[in-house]
Amino acid sequence: MDPKIMASFLELNNIEKLQHDSKSFHNDIPMSAVSNPLSFKAEAPVLNNYFFKNKDIFIRKHNRFAPYPMHTHTFLEMNYMLRGSADERVDGEHIHLSEGDLLLLDVGCKHAIAALGENDVMVNILFRDQDISIRMLNDMRRNRSVLYEFLLNRTIKKQNIRKFMLFQHNDRNDEVRSTLDHIIVEYFQPREFSNSIIKNYLSILMTQLVRNYNVRAKEISESQRIVLKVLRDITNHYRNISLESEAKKYNYNKNYLSNVFKKEAGKTFSTALTQQRLIHARSMVTSTTMPISDIIEAIGMSNKNFFYKKYNEQYNSSPGQDRANAESDALSKKL
């Protein structure tokens, strides 16, 4: 992080001076930023789009020395722990943030933040892009592989989708922290085209979060364990894998493995394999000029009619339409 920006974050502002002396919360948000002003004392207030005005993104340091009361908002929020640590209460759960961690809060997510210490620096990043949500990130992750879809369905109830995600920092995802630092620098040291650069960084950040976020299966049974192994094999070896080869590999009867897979994964082995192949096919369709016939062969399929039928069922479009849209998007960005 830029030393000047870090120094400014560590410097006490007027609200922090008050909170430091009184050890109690002092509101720095005008009533015009609250959708239901009367709720400030009665219940969790809803913060509206006041912060954005003519901007797509709003960034500020979280004030230290006093707990921030329970609240919610009409926009997506990131709590980025730039330095030190913090504790939050998020939708009834206790969340601990260490340095480098990022907490993503969806629209309507209730959360409160415990008092930060003198050396704790949390940066709040707010943005109002209605196309970005927890559900969108789930869909992005799901489109990585059929394995992710299975894990997500185990950890997220469809009727009660979690309204937050915790991205914990480790040595493998320093790229996420680097991108966040770039966003903060562009915001607090604006130059020509900073707003456009920040918006592009946000797109990169979303993709990096998906790439670096691991979904872990907990308390799995023996049958789920074998299905996870098969799903990983489908993800890694989709071109030439088969149910027969998997049954032989894990020393199971083919019919038994087929039944267990369908019960636990909610789909047949063949369906999961086709979905994984189509994920890679679409990636090649939209990012290369490879002929569709070559793509079909590259993903391990041979029946062209079957490929086009399943592609349309999975993506509600044709390979030709997706390629044309991708080329159009690339052209518009150049212009």
PDB file of C-alpha atoms in Angstrom, residues 117-319:
ATOM      1  CA  GLY A 117      -7.933  -0.571  17.662  1.00  0.00           C
ATOM      2  CA  GLU A 118      -5.420   2.143  16.870  1.00  0.00           C
ATOM      3  CA  ASN A 119      -3.430  -0.032  14.468  1.00  0.00           C
ATOM      4  CA  ASP A 120      -6.426  -1.632  12.755  1.00  0.00           C
ATOM      5  CA  VAL A 121      -7.306  -0.335   9.297  1.00  0.00           C
ATOM      6  CA  MET A 122     -10.484  -1.534   7.588  1.00  0.00           C
ATOM      7  CA  VAL A 123     -11.404  -0.107   4.193  1.00  0.00           C
ATOM      8  CA  ASN A 124     -15.068  -0.105   3.175  1.00  0.00           C
ATOM      9  CA  ILE A 125     -15.591  -0.454  -0.573  1.00  0.00           C
ATOM     10  CA  LEU A 126     -19.161   0.165  -1.723  1.00  0.00           C
ATOM     11  CA  PHE A 127     -20.430  -0.227  -5.257  1.00  0.00           C
ATOM     12  CA  ARG A 128     -23.879  -0.143  -6.744  1.00  0.00           C
ATOM     13  CA  ASP A 129     -23.524  -2.351  -9.826  1.00  0.00           C
ATOM     14  CA  GLN A 130     -26.801  -4.253  -9.651  1.00  0.00           C
ATOM     15  CA  ASP A 131     -25.396  -6.986 -11.886  1.00  0.00           C
ATOM     16  CA  ILE A 132     -22.872  -8.004  -9.214  1.00  0.00           C
ATOM     17  CA  SER A 133     -24.201 -10.035  -6.308  1.00  0.00           C
ATOM     18  CA  ILE A 134     -23.470 -13.066  -4.200  1.00  0.00           C
ATOM     19  CA  ARG A 135     -25.669 -15.094  -6.549  1.00  0.00           C
ATOM     20  CA  MET A 136     -23.629 -13.898  -9.526  1.00  0.00           C
ATOM     21  CA  LEU A 137     -20.407 -14.987  -7.840  1.00  0.00           C
ATOM     22  CA  ASN A 138     -21.947 -18.359  -7.033  1.00  0.00           C
ATOM     23  CA  ASP A 139     -22.882 -18.751 -10.694  1.00  0.00           C
ATOM     24  CA  MET A 140     -19.352 -17.792 -11.759  1.00  0.00           C
ATOM     25  CA  ARG A 141     -17.887 -20.391  -9.437  1.00  0.00           C
ATOM     26  CA  ARG A 142     -20.433 -22.978 -10.501  1.00  0.00           C
ATOM     27  CA  ASN A 143     -19.386 -22.482 -14.107  1.00  0.00           C
ATOM     28  CA  ARG A 144     -15.827 -23.463 -13.238  1.00  0.00           C
ATOM     29  CA  SER A 145     -16.704 -27.114 -12.818  1.00  0.00           C
ATOM     30  CA  VAL A 146     -19.407 -29.597 -11.866  1.00  0.00           C
ATOM     31  CA  LEU A 147     -17.395 -30.213  -8.698  1.00  0.00           C
ATOM     32  CA  TYR A 148     -17.953 -26.616  -7.578  1.00  0.00           C
ATOM     33  CA  GLU A 149     -21.655 -26.902  -8.295  1.00  0.00           C
ATOM     34  CA  PHE A 150     -21.873 -29.959  -6.075  1.00  0.00           C
ATOM     35  CA  LEU A 151     -19.942 -28.310  -3.230  1.00  0.00           C
ATOM     36  CA  LEU A 152     -21.958 -25.107  -3.440  1.00  0.00           C
ATOM     37  CA  ASN A 153     -25.233 -26.983  -3.307  1.00  0.00           C
ATOM     38  CA  ARG A 154     -24.034 -28.665  -0.120  1.00  0.00           C
ATOM     39  CA  THR A 155     -22.970 -25.429   1.585  1.00  0.00           C
ATOM     40  CA  ILE A 156     -25.674 -23.046   0.381  1.00  0.00           C
ATOM     41  CA  LYS A 157     -29.364 -23.784   0.830  1.00  0.00           C
ATOM     42  CA  LYS A 158     -31.214 -22.700  -2.287  1.00  0.00           C
ATOM     43  CA  GLN A 159     -34.091 -21.280  -0.254  1.00  0.00           C
ATOM     44  CA  ASN A 160     -31.734 -19.383   2.065  1.00  0.00           C
ATOM     45  CA  ILE A 161     -28.700 -18.284   0.103  1.00  0.00           C
ATOM     46  CA  ARG A 162     -25.932 -16.883   2.265  1.00  0.00           C
ATOM     47  CA  LYS A 163     -25.677 -13.125   1.986  1.00  0.00           C
ATOM     48  CA  PHE A 164     -21.959 -12.874   2.615  1.00  0.00           C
ATOM     49  CA  MET A 165     -18.651 -14.453   1.639  1.00  0.00           C
ATOM     50  CA  LEU A 166     -15.368 -14.407   3.545  1.00  0.00           C
ATOM     51  CA  PHE A 167     -12.236 -14.498   1.409  1.00  0.00           C
ATOM     52  CA  GLN A 168      -9.295 -15.302   3.663  1.00  0.00           C
ATOM     53  CA  HIS A 169      -5.867 -14.123   2.623  1.00  0.00           C
ATOM     54  CA  ASN A 170      -3.055 -16.576   2.027  1.00  0.00           C
ATOM     55  CA  ASP A 171       0.169 -16.641   0.058  1.00  0.00           C
ATOM     56  CA  ARG A 172      -1.618 -18.076  -2.975  1.00  0.00           C
ATOM     57  CA  ASN A 173      -4.015 -15.174  -3.479  1.00  0.00           C
ATOM     58  CA  ASP A 174      -1.718 -12.171  -3.161  1.00  0.00           C
ATOM     59  CA  GLU A 175      -3.104 -11.116  -6.544  1.00  0.00           C
ATOM     60  CA  VAL A 176      -6.412 -10.267  -4.833  1.00  0.00           C
ATOM     61  CA  ARG A 177      -4.662  -8.039  -2.304  1.00  0.00           C
ATOM     62  CA  SER A 178      -2.617  -6.391  -5.059  1.00  0.00           C
ATOM     63  CA  THR A 179      -5.764  -5.570  -7.056  1.00  0.00           C
ATOM     64  CA  LEU A 180      -7.479  -4.133  -3.961  1.00  0.00           C
ATOM     65  CA  ASP A 181      -4.442  -1.956  -3.293  1.00  0.00           C
ATOM     66  CA  HIS A 182      -4.539  -0.683  -6.885  1.00  0.00           C
ATOM     67  CA  ILE A 183      -8.234   0.205  -6.500  1.00  0.00           C
ATOM     68  CA  ILE A 184      -7.593   2.112  -3.270  1.00  0.00           C
ATOM     69  CA  VAL A 185      -4.652   4.038  -4.754  1.00  0.00           C
ATOM     70  CA  GLU A 186      -6.632   5.007  -7.864  1.00  0.00           C
ATOM     71  CA  TYR A 187      -9.483   6.210  -5.636  1.00  0.00           C
ATOM     72  CA  PHE A 188      -7.479   8.285  -3.169  1.00  0.00           C
ATOM     73  CA  GLN A 189      -4.886   9.513  -5.637  1.00  0.00           C
ATOM     74  CA  PRO A 190      -7.116  10.021  -8.687  1.00  0.00           C
ATOM     75  CA  ARG A 191      -5.604  10.685 -12.061  1.00  0.00           C
ATOM     76  CA  GLU A 192      -6.985  10.833 -15.574  1.00  0.00           C
ATOM     77  CA  PHE A 193      -9.287   7.839 -16.305  1.00  0.00           C
ATOM     78  CA  SER A 194      -9.156   6.671 -12.654  1.00  0.00           C
ATOM     79  CA  ASN A 195     -12.897   5.915 -12.576  1.00  0.00           C
ATOM     80  CA  SER A 196     -12.661   3.715 -15.675  1.00  0.00           C
ATOM     81  CA  ILE A 197      -9.571   1.991 -14.323  1.00  0.00           C
ATOM     82  CA  ILE A 198     -11.316   1.283 -10.999  1.00  0.00           C
ATOM     83  CA  LYS A 199     -14.328  -0.249 -12.769  1.00  0.00           C
ATOM     84  CA  ASN A 200     -12.039  -2.520 -14.766  1.00  0.00           C
ATOM     85  CA  TYR A 201     -10.130  -3.476 -11.631  1.00  0.00           C
ATOM     86  CA  LEU A 202     -13.449  -4.452 -10.023  1.00  0.00           C
ATOM     87  CA  SER A 203     -14.156  -6.876 -12.857  1.00  0.00           C
ATOM     88  CA  ILE A 204     -10.680  -8.343 -12.419  1.00  0.00           C
ATOM     89  CA  LEU A 205     -11.184  -8.527  -8.653  1.00  0.00           C
ATOM     90  CA  MET A 206     -14.439 -10.480  -8.983  1.00  0.00           C
ATOM     91  CA  THR A 207     -12.762 -13.025 -11.236  1.00  0.00           C
ATOM     92  CA  GLN A 208      -9.744 -13.317  -8.947  1.00  0.00           C
ATOM     93  CA  LEU A 209     -11.989 -13.900  -5.936  1.00  0.00           C
ATOM     94  CA  VAL A 210     -13.719 -16.737  -7.749  1.00  0.00           C
ATOM     95  CA  ARG A 211     -10.367 -18.226  -8.748  1.00  0.00           C
ATOM     96  CA  ASN A 212      -8.944 -18.063  -5.236  1.00  0.00           C
ATOM     97  CA  TYR A 213     -12.020 -19.000  -3.193  1.00  0.00           C
ATOM     98  CA  ASN A 214     -12.180 -22.636  -2.131  1.00  0.00           C
ATOM     99  CA  VAL A 215     -15.453 -24.293  -1.161  1.00  0.00           C
ATOM    100  CA  ARG A 216     -14.878 -27.033   1.366  1.00  0.00           C
ATOM    101  CA  ALA A 217     -17.196 -29.945   1.951  1.00  0.00           C
ATOM    102  CA  LYS A 218     -17.810 -30.706   5.621  1.00  0.00           C
ATOM    103  CA  GLU A 219     -18.980 -33.855   7.375  1.00  0.00           C
ATOM    104  CA  ILE A 220     -19.154 -35.957   4.236  1.00  0.00           C
ATOM    105  CA  SER A 221     -20.240 -39.581   4.175  1.00  0.00           C
ATOM    106  CA  GLU A 222     -18.335 -42.376   2.473  1.00  0.00           C
ATOM    107  CA  SER A 223     -20.657 -42.263  -0.550  1.00  0.00           C
ATOM    108  CA  GLN A 224     -20.173 -38.492  -0.824  1.00  0.00           C
ATOM    109  CA  ARG A 225     -16.431 -38.983  -0.557  1.00  0.00           C
ATOM    110  CA  ILE A 226     -16.343 -41.270  -3.584  1.00  0.00           C
ATOM    111  CA  VAL A 227     -18.599 -38.914  -5.547  1.00  0.00           C
ATOM    112  CA  LEU A 228     -16.226 -36.044  -4.778  1.00  0.00           C
ATOM    113  CA  LYS A 229     -13.344 -38.123  -6.141  1.00  0.00           C
ATOM    114  CA  VAL A 230     -15.269 -38.881  -9.322  1.00  0.00           C
ATOM    115  CA  LEU A 231     -16.295 -35.230  -9.733  1.00  0.00           C
ATOM    116  CA  ARG A 232     -12.670 -34.157  -9.394  1.00  0.00           C
ATOM    117  CA  ASP A 233     -11.726 -36.692 -12.054  1.00  0.00           C
ATOM    118  CA  ILE A 234     -14.466 -35.368 -14.343  1.00  0.00           C
ATOM    119  CA  THR A 235     -13.171 -31.835 -13.805  1.00  0.00           C
ATOM    120  CA  ASN A 236      -9.560 -32.759 -14.530  1.00  0.00           C
ATOM    121  CA  HIS A 237      -9.949 -35.514 -17.142  1.00  0.00           C
ATOM    122  CA  TYR A 238     -13.232 -34.699 -18.918  1.00  0.00           C
ATOM    123  CA  ARG A 239     -11.837 -35.443 -22.390  1.00  0.00           C
ATOM    124  CA  ASN A 240     -11.403 -39.195 -22.009  1.00  0.00           C
ATOM    125  CA  ILE A 241     -13.044 -40.259 -18.737  1.00  0.00           C
ATOM    126  CA  SER A 242     -15.837 -42.838 -18.528  1.00  0.00           C
ATOM    127  CA  LEU A 243     -17.993 -44.448 -15.865  1.00  0.00           C
ATOM    128  CA  GLU A 244     -16.324 -47.773 -16.633  1.00  0.00           C
ATOM    129  CA  SER A 245     -12.837 -46.391 -16.067  1.00  0.00           C
ATOM    130  CA  GLU A 246     -13.902 -44.717 -12.800  1.00  0.00           C
ATOM    131  CA  ALA A 247     -15.514 -47.928 -11.498  1.00  0.00           C
ATOM    132  CA  LYS A 248     -12.323 -49.827 -12.262  1.00  0.00           C
ATOM    133  CA  LYS A 249     -10.129 -47.097 -10.761  1.00  0.00           C
ATOM    134  CA  TYR A 250     -11.943 -47.121  -7.414  1.00  0.00           C
ATOM    135  CA  ASN A 251     -12.795 -50.836  -7.430  1.00  0.00           C
ATOM    136  CA  TYR A 252     -16.580 -50.401  -7.517  1.00  0.00           C
ATOM    137  CA  ASN A 253     -19.266 -52.182  -9.459  1.00  0.00           C
ATOM    138  CA  LYS A 254     -20.247 -49.960 -12.395  1.00  0.00           C
ATOM    139  CA  ASN A 255     -23.989 -50.034 -11.617  1.00  0.00           C
ATOM    140  CA  TYR A 256     -23.369 -49.387  -7.921  1.00  0.00           C
ATOM    141  CA  LEU A 257     -21.162 -46.378  -8.668  1.00  0.00           C
ATOM    142  CA  SER A 258     -23.737 -45.075 -11.134  1.00  0.00           C
ATOM    143  CA  ASN A 259     -26.526 -45.254  -8.534  1.00  0.00           C
ATOM    144  CA  VAL A 260     -24.435 -43.692  -5.772  1.00  0.00           C
ATOM    145  CA  PHE A 261     -23.322 -40.874  -8.065  1.00  0.00           C
ATOM    146  CA  LYS A 262     -26.874 -40.037  -9.127  1.00  0.00           C
ATOM    147  CA  LYS A 263     -28.139 -40.121  -5.545  1.00  0.00           C
ATOM    148  CA  GLU A 264     -25.431 -37.827  -4.163  1.00  0.00           C
ATOM    149  CA  ALA A 265     -24.824 -35.521  -7.134  1.00  0.00           C
ATOM    150  CA  GLY A 266     -28.457 -35.279  -8.195  1.00  0.00           C
ATOM    151  CA  LYS A 267     -27.584 -36.098 -11.794  1.00  0.00           C
ATOM    152  CA  THR A 268     -26.179 -38.996 -13.761  1.00  0.00           C
ATOM    153  CA  PHE A 269     -22.477 -39.436 -14.439  1.00  0.00           C
ATOM    154  CA  SER A 270     -23.154 -38.841 -18.136  1.00  0.00           C
ATOM    155  CA  THR A 271     -24.957 -35.553 -17.449  1.00  0.00           C
ATOM    156  CA  ALA A 272     -22.159 -34.298 -15.186  1.00  0.00           C
ATOM    157  CA  LEU A 273     -19.532 -35.211 -17.771  1.00  0.00           C
ATOM    158  CA  THR A 274     -21.447 -33.450 -20.553  1.00  0.00           C
ATOM    159  CA  GLN A 275     -21.845 -30.328 -18.419  1.00  0.00           C
ATOM    160  CA  GLN A 276     -18.127 -30.207 -17.679  1.00  0.00           C
ATOM    161  CA  ARG A 277     -17.272 -30.629 -21.356  1.00  0.00           C
ATOM    162  CA  LEU A 278     -19.660 -27.831 -22.291  1.00  0.00           C
ATOM    163  CA  ILE A 279     -18.092 -25.500 -19.712  1.00  0.00           C
ATOM    164  CA  HIS A 280     -14.767 -25.882 -21.496  1.00  0.00           C
ATOM    165  CA  ALA A 281     -16.392 -25.717 -24.912  1.00  0.00           C
ATOM    166  CA  ARG A 282     -17.981 -22.363 -24.124  1.00  0.00           C
ATOM    167  CA  SER A 283     -14.676 -21.027 -22.841  1.00  0.00           C
ATOM    168  CA  MET A 284     -13.018 -21.932 -26.133  1.00  0.00           C
ATOM    169  CA  VAL A 285     -15.956 -20.619 -28.165  1.00  0.00           C
ATOM    170  CA  THR A 286     -15.765 -17.185 -26.525  1.00  0.00           C
ATOM    171  CA  SER A 287     -11.982 -16.820 -26.207  1.00  0.00           C
ATOM    172  CA  THR A 288     -10.565 -18.429 -29.369  1.00  0.00           C
ATOM    173  CA  THR A 289     -11.209 -18.579 -33.107  1.00  0.00           C
ATOM    174  CA  MET A 290     -10.991 -22.364 -33.145  1.00  0.00           C
ATOM    175  CA  PRO A 291     -13.632 -23.921 -35.451  1.00  0.00           C
ATOM    176  CA  ILE A 292     -16.586 -25.368 -33.553  1.00  0.00           C
ATOM    177  CA  SER A 293     -15.947 -28.794 -35.035  1.00  0.00           C
ATOM    178  CA  ASP A 294     -12.428 -28.763 -33.591  1.00  0.00           C
ATOM    179  CA  ILE A 295     -13.763 -27.644 -30.212  1.00  0.00           C
ATOM    180  CA  ILE A 296     -16.217 -30.545 -30.171  1.00  0.00           C
ATOM    181  CA  GLU A 297     -13.365 -32.943 -30.781  1.00  0.00           C
ATOM    182  CA  ALA A 298     -11.109 -31.212 -28.238  1.00  0.00           C
ATOM    183  CA  ILE A 299     -13.607 -31.674 -25.386  1.00  0.00           C
ATOM    184  CA  GLY A 300     -14.029 -35.380 -26.113  1.00  0.00           C
ATOM    185  CA  MET A 301     -17.391 -35.361 -27.900  1.00  0.00           C
ATOM    186  CA  SER A 302     -18.055 -36.816 -31.336  1.00  0.00           C
ATOM    187  CA  ASN A 303     -21.779 -36.329 -32.018  1.00  0.00           C
ATOM    188  CA  LYS A 304     -22.214 -32.777 -33.336  1.00  0.00           C
ATOM    189  CA  ASN A 305     -26.013 -32.794 -33.136  1.00  0.00           C
ATOM    190  CA  PHE A 306     -25.853 -33.923 -29.506  1.00  0.00           C
ATOM    191  CA  PHE A 307     -23.293 -31.198 -28.753  1.00  0.00           C
ATOM    192  CA  TYR A 308     -25.431 -28.397 -30.221  1.00  0.00           C
ATOM    193  CA  LYS A 309     -28.552 -29.662 -28.463  1.00  0.00           C
ATOM    194  CA  LYS A 310     -26.900 -29.861 -25.047  1.00  0.00           C
ATOM    195  CA  TYR A 311     -25.069 -26.556 -25.518  1.00  0.00           C
ATOM    196  CA  ASN A 312     -28.369 -24.803 -26.171  1.00  0.00           C
ATOM    197  CA  GLU A 313     -29.979 -26.493 -23.167  1.00  0.00           C
ATOM    198  CA  GLN A 314     -27.139 -25.476 -20.842  1.00  0.00           C
ATOM    199  CA  TYR A 315     -26.591 -21.893 -22.044  1.00  0.00           C
ATOM    200  CA  ASN A 316     -29.858 -21.044 -23.827  1.00  0.00           C
ATOM    201  CA  SER A 317     -27.851 -19.916 -26.848  1.00  0.00           C
ATOM    202  CA  SER A 318     -25.817 -21.379 -29.680  1.00  0.00           C
ATOM    203  CA  PRO A 319     -22.003 -21.464 -29.977  1.00  0.00           C
TER     204      PRO A 319
END
